[in-house]
Short mmCIF file of C-alpha atoms and ligand atoms in Angstrom, two decimals:
data_model
loop_
_atom_site.label_atom_id
_atom_site.label_comp_id
_atom_site.label_asym_id
_atom_site.label_seq_id
_atom_site.Cartn_x
_atom_site.Cartn_y
_atom_site.Cartn_z
CA MET A 1 10.79 -72.98 385.05
CA SER A 2 12.00 -72.81 381.48
CA VAL A 3 12.18 -75.50 379.64
CA LYS A 4 13.41 -73.44 376.52
CA HIS A 5 16.26 -72.03 378.53
CA SER A 6 16.90 -76.05 380.12
CA LEU A 7 17.40 -77.08 376.18
CA LEU A 8 19.51 -74.22 375.36
CA ALA A 9 21.37 -75.15 378.06
CA LEU A 10 21.54 -78.60 377.53
CA LEU A 11 22.48 -78.25 373.49
CA GLU A 12 25.31 -75.86 374.55
CA ARG A 13 27.16 -79.24 375.91
CA GLY A 14 26.52 -80.54 372.33
CA PRO A 15 24.31 -81.61 369.99
CA ALA A 16 21.57 -83.77 370.93
CA TYR A 17 18.19 -85.07 369.86
CA GLY A 18 14.64 -85.43 372.31
CA TYR A 19 15.13 -88.44 374.19
CA GLN A 20 18.32 -87.53 374.83
CA LEU A 21 18.06 -84.16 376.19
CA ARG A 22 14.98 -85.34 378.23
CA ALA A 23 17.35 -87.77 379.61
CA ALA A 24 20.15 -85.03 380.89
CA PHE A 25 17.48 -83.46 381.69
CA GLU A 26 16.21 -85.12 384.46
CA SER A 27 19.53 -86.33 385.09
CA ALA A 28 20.63 -82.55 386.05
CA THR A 29 17.39 -82.72 388.48
CA GLY A 30 16.86 -85.57 389.96
CA SER A 31 13.38 -86.06 388.19
CA THR A 32 11.91 -83.11 390.38
CA TRP A 33 10.37 -81.41 387.48
CA PRO A 34 9.36 -84.18 385.22
CA LEU A 35 9.35 -83.38 381.43
CA ASN A 36 7.06 -85.10 378.85
CA ILE A 37 8.41 -86.06 375.32
CA GLY A 38 5.82 -84.30 373.84
CA GLN A 39 7.30 -80.99 375.82
CA VAL A 40 10.49 -81.25 374.71
CA TYR A 41 9.34 -81.29 370.49
CA THR A 42 7.41 -78.69 370.71
CA THR A 43 9.77 -76.47 372.60
CA LEU A 44 12.38 -77.62 369.85
CA SER A 45 10.30 -77.12 367.18
CA ARG A 46 9.58 -73.26 368.45
CA LEU A 47 13.03 -72.78 369.55
CA GLU A 48 14.04 -73.75 365.50
CA ARG A 49 11.45 -71.49 363.99
CA ASP A 50 13.21 -68.59 366.42
CA GLU A 51 16.32 -69.54 364.80
CA MET A 52 17.83 -70.82 368.16
CA VAL A 53 18.39 -74.10 367.04
CA GLU A 54 18.88 -76.08 363.97
CA ALA A 55 17.91 -79.72 363.36
CA LEU A 56 21.06 -81.55 361.97
CA PRO A 57 20.38 -84.46 359.19
CA GLU A 58 18.87 -87.75 360.61
CA ASN A 59 21.38 -90.34 361.51
CA GLU A 60 21.31 -93.95 360.84
CA SER A 61 18.92 -95.07 363.38
CA GLY A 62 16.07 -92.04 362.32
CA GLN A 63 16.53 -89.67 365.13
CA ARG A 64 17.57 -86.36 364.41
CA PRO A 65 19.79 -83.83 366.79
CA TYR A 66 19.41 -80.49 366.91
CA ARG A 67 22.46 -78.02 367.40
CA ILE A 68 22.53 -74.52 369.07
CA THR A 69 22.71 -71.58 366.91
CA GLU A 70 24.61 -68.51 367.52
CA ALA A 71 21.80 -66.34 368.44
CA GLY A 72 20.47 -69.31 370.58
CA LYS A 73 23.85 -68.72 372.52
CA ARG A 74 23.43 -65.27 373.34
CA HIS A 75 19.65 -65.62 374.27
CA LEU A 76 21.31 -68.44 376.43
CA ALA A 77 23.96 -66.02 377.90
CA GLY A 78 21.09 -62.88 378.59
CA TRP A 79 19.20 -65.78 380.49
CA PHE A 80 22.07 -66.95 383.01
CA ALA A 81 22.78 -62.91 383.11
CA SER A 82 19.27 -61.89 384.60
CA PRO A 83 18.45 -62.64 387.51
CA VAL A 84 14.88 -64.55 388.22
CA ARG A 85 12.62 -61.87 389.13
CA ALA A 86 10.02 -62.33 391.79
CA ALA A 87 6.92 -61.72 390.20
CA ASP A 88 7.93 -64.67 387.44
CA ARG A 89 7.60 -67.14 390.63
CA PRO A 90 4.31 -68.91 391.46
CA ARG A 91 2.42 -67.33 393.77
CA ASP A 92 2.84 -68.74 396.93
CA GLU A 93 -0.59 -70.65 398.12
CA LEU A 94 0.64 -71.49 401.78
CA THR A 95 1.56 -67.39 402.18
CA ILE A 96 -1.89 -66.78 401.01
CA LYS A 97 -3.44 -69.96 402.62
CA LEU A 98 -1.67 -68.16 406.11
CA ALA A 99 -3.12 -64.70 405.40
CA LEU A 100 -6.23 -66.00 405.32
CA ALA A 101 -6.39 -67.95 408.34
CA VAL A 102 -5.18 -65.06 410.75
CA THR A 103 -8.62 -63.43 409.50
CA THR A 104 -10.60 -66.20 409.02
CA PRO A 105 -12.92 -66.48 412.44
CA GLY A 106 -12.58 -70.16 413.68
CA VAL A 107 -9.50 -71.29 412.32
CA ASP A 108 -7.17 -72.34 414.55
CA VAL A 109 -4.05 -71.27 413.26
CA ALA A 110 -1.62 -72.76 415.14
CA ASP A 111 -2.76 -75.93 414.35
CA VAL A 112 -2.88 -75.03 410.46
CA ILE A 113 1.36 -74.11 411.20
CA GLN A 114 2.03 -77.36 413.26
CA ARG A 115 0.61 -79.28 410.45
CA GLN A 116 2.37 -77.10 407.74
CA ARG A 117 5.48 -77.08 409.76
CA ALA A 118 5.41 -80.59 410.31
CA ALA A 119 4.46 -81.58 406.73
CA THR A 120 7.31 -79.31 405.59
CA LEU A 121 10.13 -80.85 408.01
CA ARG A 122 9.04 -84.16 406.74
CA THR A 123 10.07 -83.13 403.21
CA LEU A 124 13.23 -81.92 404.27
CA GLN A 125 13.69 -85.11 405.71
CA GLU A 126 13.13 -86.54 402.81
CA TYR A 127 15.86 -84.29 400.75
CA THR A 128 18.48 -84.80 403.24
CA ARG A 129 18.07 -88.33 402.91
CA LEU A 130 18.48 -88.49 399.19
CA LYS A 131 21.27 -85.72 399.73
CA ALA A 132 23.35 -88.01 401.97
CA ASP A 133 23.29 -90.16 398.99
CA ASP A 134 27.35 -90.05 397.99
CA SER A 135 26.46 -90.97 394.36
CA ALA A 136 24.15 -88.27 393.56
CA ASP A 137 26.05 -85.78 391.05
CA LEU A 138 26.76 -82.24 391.64
CA ALA A 139 24.06 -80.84 389.78
CA TRP A 140 21.44 -82.54 391.37
CA LYS A 141 22.99 -82.15 394.66
CA LEU A 142 22.34 -78.44 393.83
CA VAL A 143 18.93 -79.07 392.95
CA LEU A 144 18.36 -81.01 396.76
CA GLU A 145 20.21 -78.06 398.35
CA SER A 146 18.29 -75.72 397.01
CA MET A 147 14.69 -77.38 398.34
CA ILE A 148 16.19 -77.92 401.61
CA PHE A 149 17.23 -74.15 402.09
CA ARG A 150 13.16 -73.52 400.67
CA ALA A 151 12.18 -75.90 403.32
CA GLU A 152 14.55 -74.69 406.04
CA ALA A 153 13.11 -71.03 405.22
CA GLU A 154 10.03 -71.97 405.48
CA ILE A 155 10.17 -73.57 408.30
CA ARG A 156 11.78 -70.41 409.97
CA TRP A 157 9.18 -68.12 408.49
CA LEU A 158 6.55 -70.83 409.87
CA ASP A 159 8.33 -70.19 413.47
CA HIS A 160 8.32 -66.64 413.61
CA THR A 161 4.50 -66.47 412.43
CA GLU A 162 4.11 -68.34 415.24
CA ALA A 163 5.71 -66.19 417.83
CA VAL A 164 3.92 -63.23 415.96
CA VAL A 165 0.22 -64.14 416.18
CA ALA A 166 0.65 -65.71 419.49
CA ARG A 167 1.68 -62.29 420.99
CA ALA A 168 -0.56 -60.19 418.53
CA GLU A 169 -3.86 -61.52 420.54
CA LEU A 170 -5.89 -61.42 417.40
CA PRO A 171 -9.23 -59.27 417.63
CA ALA A 172 -11.91 -61.02 415.68
CA PRO A 173 -11.72 -59.92 412.37
CA SER A 174 -15.08 -57.71 411.74
CA PRO A 175 -17.43 -58.50 409.24
CA PHE A 176 -17.44 -57.05 405.44
CA GLY A 177 -19.82 -53.88 405.94
CA HIS A 178 -21.63 -54.33 402.52
CA TYR A 179 -22.88 -57.61 404.04
CA GLU A 180 -26.68 -58.51 404.01
CA PRO A 181 -27.42 -54.52 404.11
CA ASP A 182 -30.78 -53.93 405.50
CA PRO A 183 -33.01 -52.30 403.34
CA GLU A 184 -35.12 -50.59 405.86
CA THR A 185 -31.98 -48.75 407.37
CA SER A 186 -29.56 -48.93 404.70
CA ALA A 187 -28.72 -45.59 403.12
CA PRO A 188 -26.41 -44.17 400.51
CA LEU A 189 -22.88 -44.53 402.02
CA GLU A 190 -22.37 -40.61 402.08
CA GLU A 191 -25.66 -40.07 404.26
CA LYS A 192 -24.24 -42.69 406.82
CA ARG A 193 -20.71 -40.95 406.97
CA MET B 1 15.78 -102.47 420.89
CA THR B 2 14.63 -99.62 422.96
CA VAL B 3 17.51 -97.50 424.41
CA LEU B 4 15.85 -94.80 425.79
CA HIS B 5 12.23 -94.54 427.60
CA LEU B 6 10.82 -91.74 429.15
CA ARG B 7 7.88 -92.38 430.82
CA GLY B 8 5.17 -90.16 431.89
CA VAL B 9 7.74 -88.01 432.77
CA SER B 10 7.62 -84.53 434.67
CA ARG B 11 9.82 -82.02 436.15
CA VAL B 12 8.55 -78.88 438.22
CA HIS B 13 10.70 -76.32 439.26
CA GLY B 14 9.61 -74.84 441.95
CA ASP B 15 6.15 -74.46 444.41
CA GLY B 16 2.83 -72.96 444.52
CA GLU B 17 2.50 -70.13 442.71
CA ASN B 18 5.83 -69.91 441.55
CA ALA B 19 6.35 -73.51 440.30
CA VAL B 20 7.77 -73.72 436.87
CA HIS B 21 6.40 -76.74 434.70
CA ALA B 22 9.24 -77.34 432.74
CA LEU B 23 8.26 -81.07 431.38
CA VAL B 24 4.91 -81.99 431.62
CA ASN B 25 4.01 -86.07 431.24
CA ALA B 26 6.44 -87.01 428.61
CA GLU B 27 6.42 -89.83 426.89
CA LEU B 28 9.14 -90.96 424.07
CA SER B 29 11.03 -93.94 423.56
CA ILE B 30 13.83 -94.20 421.49
CA GLU B 31 15.34 -97.07 419.52
CA SER B 32 18.99 -98.59 418.93
CA GLY B 33 19.54 -97.12 415.63
CA GLU B 34 17.41 -94.11 415.31
CA LEU B 35 17.93 -90.64 415.61
CA VAL B 36 15.17 -88.30 416.53
CA ALA B 37 15.18 -84.44 416.58
CA ILE B 38 13.69 -81.95 419.34
CA MET B 39 12.30 -79.26 417.86
CA GLY B 40 10.39 -76.06 420.13
CA PRO B 41 10.73 -72.85 421.03
CA SER B 42 13.04 -71.02 423.66
CA GLY B 43 11.86 -72.15 427.59
CA SER B 44 9.73 -74.91 425.84
CA GLY B 45 11.76 -77.99 427.80
CA LYS B 46 14.02 -78.86 425.10
CA SER B 47 16.98 -78.90 427.47
CA THR B 48 15.18 -79.93 430.11
CA LEU B 49 13.97 -83.06 428.50
CA LEU B 50 17.68 -83.91 427.32
CA ASN B 51 19.29 -83.37 430.87
CA LEU B 52 16.65 -85.93 432.54
CA ALA B 53 16.99 -88.46 429.50
CA GLY B 54 21.06 -88.27 430.56
CA GLY B 55 20.39 -88.32 434.59
CA LEU B 56 21.93 -85.08 434.91
CA ASP B 57 18.32 -83.93 436.84
CA ALA B 58 15.55 -86.26 438.08
CA PRO B 59 12.12 -86.15 437.21
CA THR B 60 9.23 -85.09 439.83
CA SER B 61 7.48 -87.57 438.44
CA GLY B 62 7.48 -90.96 435.84
CA GLU B 63 10.25 -92.60 435.20
CA VAL B 64 13.45 -92.44 432.51
CA ILE B 65 14.58 -96.09 431.38
CA VAL B 66 17.82 -96.40 430.18
CA GLU B 67 18.57 -99.50 428.21
CA GLY B 68 16.06 -101.25 430.54
CA THR B 69 17.59 -100.03 433.49
CA PRO B 70 14.28 -97.17 435.11
CA LEU B 71 17.43 -94.26 436.71
CA SER B 72 15.57 -93.68 439.76
CA THR B 73 16.93 -97.53 440.64
CA LEU B 74 20.43 -96.68 440.89
CA SER B 75 22.70 -95.73 443.38
CA LYS B 76 24.55 -92.51 442.46
CA LYS B 77 28.01 -94.39 441.67
CA LYS B 78 26.32 -96.45 439.50
CA LEU B 79 24.24 -93.40 437.62
CA ALA B 80 27.72 -92.20 437.34
CA ALA B 81 29.01 -95.05 435.67
CA LEU B 82 26.26 -95.53 433.27
CA ARG B 83 26.64 -91.90 432.25
CA ARG B 84 30.06 -92.21 431.67
CA ARG B 85 30.03 -95.60 429.75
CA HIS B 86 27.01 -95.18 427.81
CA VAL B 87 25.84 -91.43 427.24
CA GLY B 88 27.63 -89.12 425.52
CA TYR B 89 26.23 -85.67 426.04
CA VAL B 90 27.35 -81.92 424.10
CA PHE B 91 25.97 -79.50 426.33
CA GLN B 92 24.29 -76.38 424.96
CA ASP B 93 27.42 -73.72 426.04
CA TYR B 94 30.18 -77.38 425.73
CA ASN B 95 30.77 -77.66 429.47
CA LEU B 96 34.77 -78.23 428.87
CA VAL B 97 36.93 -78.51 431.80
CA PRO B 98 38.95 -75.15 431.42
CA SER B 99 42.30 -76.82 433.13
CA LEU B 100 42.67 -79.65 430.52
CA THR B 101 43.23 -79.33 427.12
CA ALA B 102 41.29 -79.99 424.38
CA ALA B 103 42.66 -84.12 423.95
CA GLU B 104 42.20 -84.14 427.60
CA ASN B 105 38.80 -83.15 427.80
CA ALA B 106 37.91 -85.66 424.85
CA ALA B 107 39.69 -88.56 426.52
CA LEU B 108 37.93 -87.75 430.15
CA PRO B 109 35.35 -90.51 430.12
CA LEU B 110 37.59 -92.63 428.93
CA GLU B 111 40.03 -92.22 431.62
CA LEU B 112 37.20 -91.68 434.53
CA ASP B 113 36.42 -95.18 433.30
CA GLY B 114 39.78 -96.23 434.71
CA MET B 115 41.19 -96.53 430.69
CA GLY B 116 44.97 -95.84 430.17
CA VAL B 117 46.34 -92.24 429.67
CA GLY B 118 48.47 -93.43 426.80
CA LYS B 119 45.36 -95.72 425.42
CA ALA B 120 43.29 -92.71 426.05
CA ARG B 121 45.05 -90.26 424.36
CA LYS B 122 45.00 -92.11 421.18
CA ALA B 123 41.19 -92.32 420.93
CA ALA B 124 40.68 -88.65 421.86
CA LEU B 125 43.33 -87.44 418.82
CA ALA B 126 41.10 -90.35 416.42
CA ALA B 127 37.89 -88.56 418.01
CA LEU B 128 39.10 -85.41 417.33
CA GLU B 129 40.44 -85.97 414.23
CA GLU B 130 36.93 -87.21 413.26
CA VAL B 131 35.37 -83.94 413.80
CA GLY B 132 38.21 -82.30 411.99
CA LEU B 133 40.59 -80.88 414.75
CA ASP B 134 44.22 -81.78 413.99
CA ALA B 135 46.69 -82.52 416.82
CA GLN B 136 47.60 -79.05 416.87
CA ILE B 137 44.69 -78.18 417.73
CA ALA B 138 44.40 -81.46 420.23
CA ASP B 139 47.19 -79.50 422.87
CA ARG B 140 45.50 -76.30 423.11
CA PHE B 141 43.57 -75.36 426.26
CA PRO B 142 39.40 -74.41 425.85
CA ASP B 143 40.10 -70.41 426.26
CA GLU B 144 43.10 -70.88 422.58
CA VAL B 145 40.52 -72.11 420.50
CA SER B 146 37.39 -70.69 418.78
CA GLY B 147 34.22 -71.05 419.67
CA GLY B 148 33.09 -73.58 416.88
CA GLN B 149 36.54 -75.63 417.81
CA ALA B 150 35.84 -75.81 421.55
CA GLN B 151 32.15 -77.31 420.12
CA ARG B 152 33.57 -79.60 417.90
CA THR B 153 35.77 -80.92 420.89
CA ALA B 154 32.66 -81.22 423.18
CA ILE B 155 31.19 -83.59 420.47
CA ALA B 156 34.28 -85.27 420.48
CA ARG B 157 34.03 -85.70 423.73
CA ALA B 158 30.51 -87.01 423.71
CA LEU B 159 31.27 -89.36 420.64
CA ILE B 160 34.24 -90.98 422.01
CA GLY B 161 33.83 -95.03 423.49
CA GLU B 162 31.25 -96.81 422.91
CA ARG B 163 27.95 -94.78 423.72
CA ARG B 164 24.88 -96.73 423.37
CA LEU B 165 23.14 -93.20 424.03
CA VAL B 166 24.23 -89.72 422.57
CA LEU B 167 22.51 -86.45 423.43
CA ALA B 168 23.08 -83.36 421.61
CA ASP B 169 21.68 -79.94 422.47
CA GLU B 170 22.50 -77.38 420.20
CA PRO B 171 25.59 -79.17 419.22
CA THR B 172 25.83 -76.76 415.87
CA GLY B 173 25.74 -73.40 417.47
CA ALA B 174 29.11 -72.08 416.44
CA LEU B 175 29.61 -73.87 413.68
CA ASP B 176 29.64 -72.73 410.32
CA SER B 177 27.09 -74.73 407.69
CA THR B 178 29.14 -76.90 406.09
CA THR B 179 30.94 -77.91 409.76
CA GLY B 180 27.79 -78.26 411.24
CA GLU B 181 26.36 -80.46 408.74
CA ASP B 182 29.99 -82.65 409.34
CA VAL B 183 28.97 -82.96 413.33
CA LEU B 184 25.08 -83.58 412.20
CA LYS B 185 26.58 -86.46 409.52
CA LEU B 186 28.76 -88.08 412.46
CA LEU B 187 25.74 -88.29 414.89
CA ARG B 188 23.65 -89.84 411.64
CA LYS B 189 26.74 -92.32 411.71
CA ARG B 190 26.52 -93.28 415.11
CA CYS B 191 23.01 -94.04 414.83
CA ASP B 192 23.62 -95.97 412.03
CA GLN B 193 25.69 -97.61 413.65
CA GLY B 194 23.46 -98.60 416.71
CA ALA B 195 23.51 -95.59 418.93
CA ALA B 196 19.99 -94.41 419.78
CA GLY B 197 20.58 -90.25 419.31
CA LEU B 198 18.84 -87.62 420.44
CA LEU B 199 19.11 -84.20 419.38
CA VAL B 200 17.89 -80.40 420.40
CA THR B 201 17.86 -78.15 417.52
CA HIS B 202 16.06 -74.89 416.51
CA ASP B 203 17.39 -75.41 412.78
CA ALA B 204 15.16 -77.32 410.50
CA ARG B 205 18.28 -78.14 408.17
CA HIS B 206 19.58 -79.85 411.01
CA ALA B 207 16.36 -81.52 412.20
CA GLY B 208 16.04 -83.02 408.60
CA TRP B 209 19.47 -85.48 409.67
CA ALA B 210 16.99 -87.37 411.97
CA ASP B 211 14.58 -90.25 411.40
CA ARG B 212 11.33 -88.32 413.62
CA VAL B 213 10.91 -85.11 414.97
CA VAL B 214 9.11 -84.23 418.15
CA PHE B 215 7.70 -80.82 418.65
CA LEU B 216 7.74 -79.21 422.10
CA ARG B 217 5.57 -76.49 423.36
CA ASP B 218 5.17 -74.93 426.98
CA GLY B 219 6.38 -78.71 428.61
CA ARG B 220 4.58 -80.56 426.23
CA ILE B 221 5.30 -82.82 423.81
CA VAL B 222 2.27 -81.87 421.10
CA ASP B 223 3.27 -83.53 418.19
CA SER B 224 5.54 -86.27 416.96
CA SER B 225 6.33 -87.89 413.28
CA THR B 226 6.33 -91.01 412.30
CA PRO B 227 9.61 -92.50 411.55
CA LEU B 228 10.59 -92.03 407.66
CA GLU B 229 11.13 -94.74 405.65
CA LYS B 230 13.97 -96.48 404.27
CA PRO B 231 15.37 -94.15 401.31
CA GLU B 232 15.03 -97.06 398.83
CA SER B 233 10.97 -96.07 399.08
CA LEU B 234 11.61 -92.44 398.85
CA LEU B 235 13.77 -93.28 395.84
CA GLU B 236 10.96 -95.02 394.34
CA GLY B 237 8.68 -92.81 394.68
CA ALA B 238 10.59 -89.65 393.12
CA GLU B 239 11.08 -91.21 389.82
N1 LIG C 1 16.53 -74.46 437.70
C1 LIG C 1 15.19 -74.17 437.12
N2 LIG C 1 14.48 -73.51 437.82
C2 LIG C 1 13.08 -72.42 437.52
N3 LIG C 1 12.86 -72.83 436.30
C3 LIG C 1 13.72 -73.46 435.52
C4 LIG C 1 15.21 -74.21 435.62
N4 LIG C 1 15.50 -74.61 434.94
C5 LIG C 1 14.58 -74.82 433.71
N5 LIG C 1 13.94 -73.50 433.84
C6 LIG C 1 12.54 -73.07 432.98
O1 LIG C 1 11.95 -74.54 432.68
C7 LIG C 1 11.55 -74.24 431.30
C8 LIG C 1 11.83 -75.38 430.26
O2 LIG C 1 13.29 -74.81 429.86
P1 LIG C 1 14.79 -75.45 428.85
O3 LIG C 1 16.06 -75.22 429.47
O4 LIG C 1 13.94 -76.82 429.43
O5 LIG C 1 14.02 -74.47 427.90
P2 LIG C 1 14.56 -75.19 426.23
O6 LIG C 1 13.23 -75.75 425.50
O7 LIG C 1 16.11 -76.10 426.40
O8 LIG C 1 14.93 -73.29 425.93
P3 LIG C 1 16.46 -72.86 425.11
O9 LIG C 1 15.49 -73.25 423.93
O10 LIG C 1 16.20 -71.70 425.53
O11 LIG C 1 17.73 -73.53 425.42
C9 LIG C 1 11.77 -72.87 430.79
O12 LIG C 1 10.78 -71.85 431.19
C10 LIG C 1 12.99 -72.28 432.15
O13 LIG C 1 12.91 -70.90 432.79
MG1 LIG C 2 17.86 -75.40 425.76
#
């Protein structure tokens, strides 16, 4: 998640100071990604160093609002114009877990899948409840929809994986060839071949 | 209040070597106000469970109890009356009567129950409107409407009148995602108003509207979730 670009996008609405930016970010994303105020200020000072925002004079209550610069606007437009690459997303623990589950002896893959499915479905139920609240604003609803689609995709993938695994009649995964070689019989690899 | 209770319900088709155990020893009870989703692979017994719950099929063993009445104790006539008055059913294949218009199909349960034609039609038009079908569609026959419209007609028929138990078998199959969502909201609303709902779906997104999810595998309930807490406590968690 890019704090830098999020702040630029919020500043595009007009000058704002740190606390306002944090509040606006959280109202747009329904506090899905809590942002601490320290993060906001470090990011703002980096953006200022890079001349993408500029600090305005302090107001009467002692807060310093920031304003987006032309360079900041160009940078933001570039961000909106470029798709998010798969490589920029975090590695998916669930995919790795299942890939290992099917190759680890003694793991009940169907059970791993069912536990995950039940948990993800529960999360999906919770998102749906939140979405059903008509007072939610558009940005928050979009975030919720995105999480619902993701949960749905994950469950479909689990269903699919379960069917594939059931059909595959897993052969027992073979132990690693180099594990605990017997010094008596072990010979250089070339000779063994 | 418990609206539906399946007590050790099994359904076997055929016998001997060819016996198919479509449902094995199912335990399930649904309270008024609850919407329960049933999920499971094709052939796992979802429709079987729903047919048994609606009294359209009889268990080989065990008992189906609707609002305190074991269905096996009812005469054919009484069972039919219970189904007509208290149970709304959306079938996997909609099951509209081809010689009746959409409005007549939707009004059918009320008319069978002795309501006057005029009054039943008025209720039917209102029910059709609730699922997004206007008066123009109401007077067409099932083969003159689209698949999604036929499906919505079937839903209107299931929700019309005072249904205490609503059973829906893949009710959103022919609908696009937003129309499908509207149907789920409608079902949710009925349950919030006090009906008990049982929803068979392949679609996790739709199961998201339920309070609980029951997972079927080879005729057996293999897992079922505990009811979701009230939305307020969820929001507190999100802060
Ligand atoms: N009349 C019947 N005679 C024999 N077997 C039957 C009969 N009806 C259903 N079955 C079998 O019972 C099992 C459960 O069927 P059911 O229709 O309940 O599955 P389902 O979970 O609804 O599947 P789907 O998702 O495909 O609709 C299946 O193996 C099916 O072949
Ligand atoms: Mg079925």
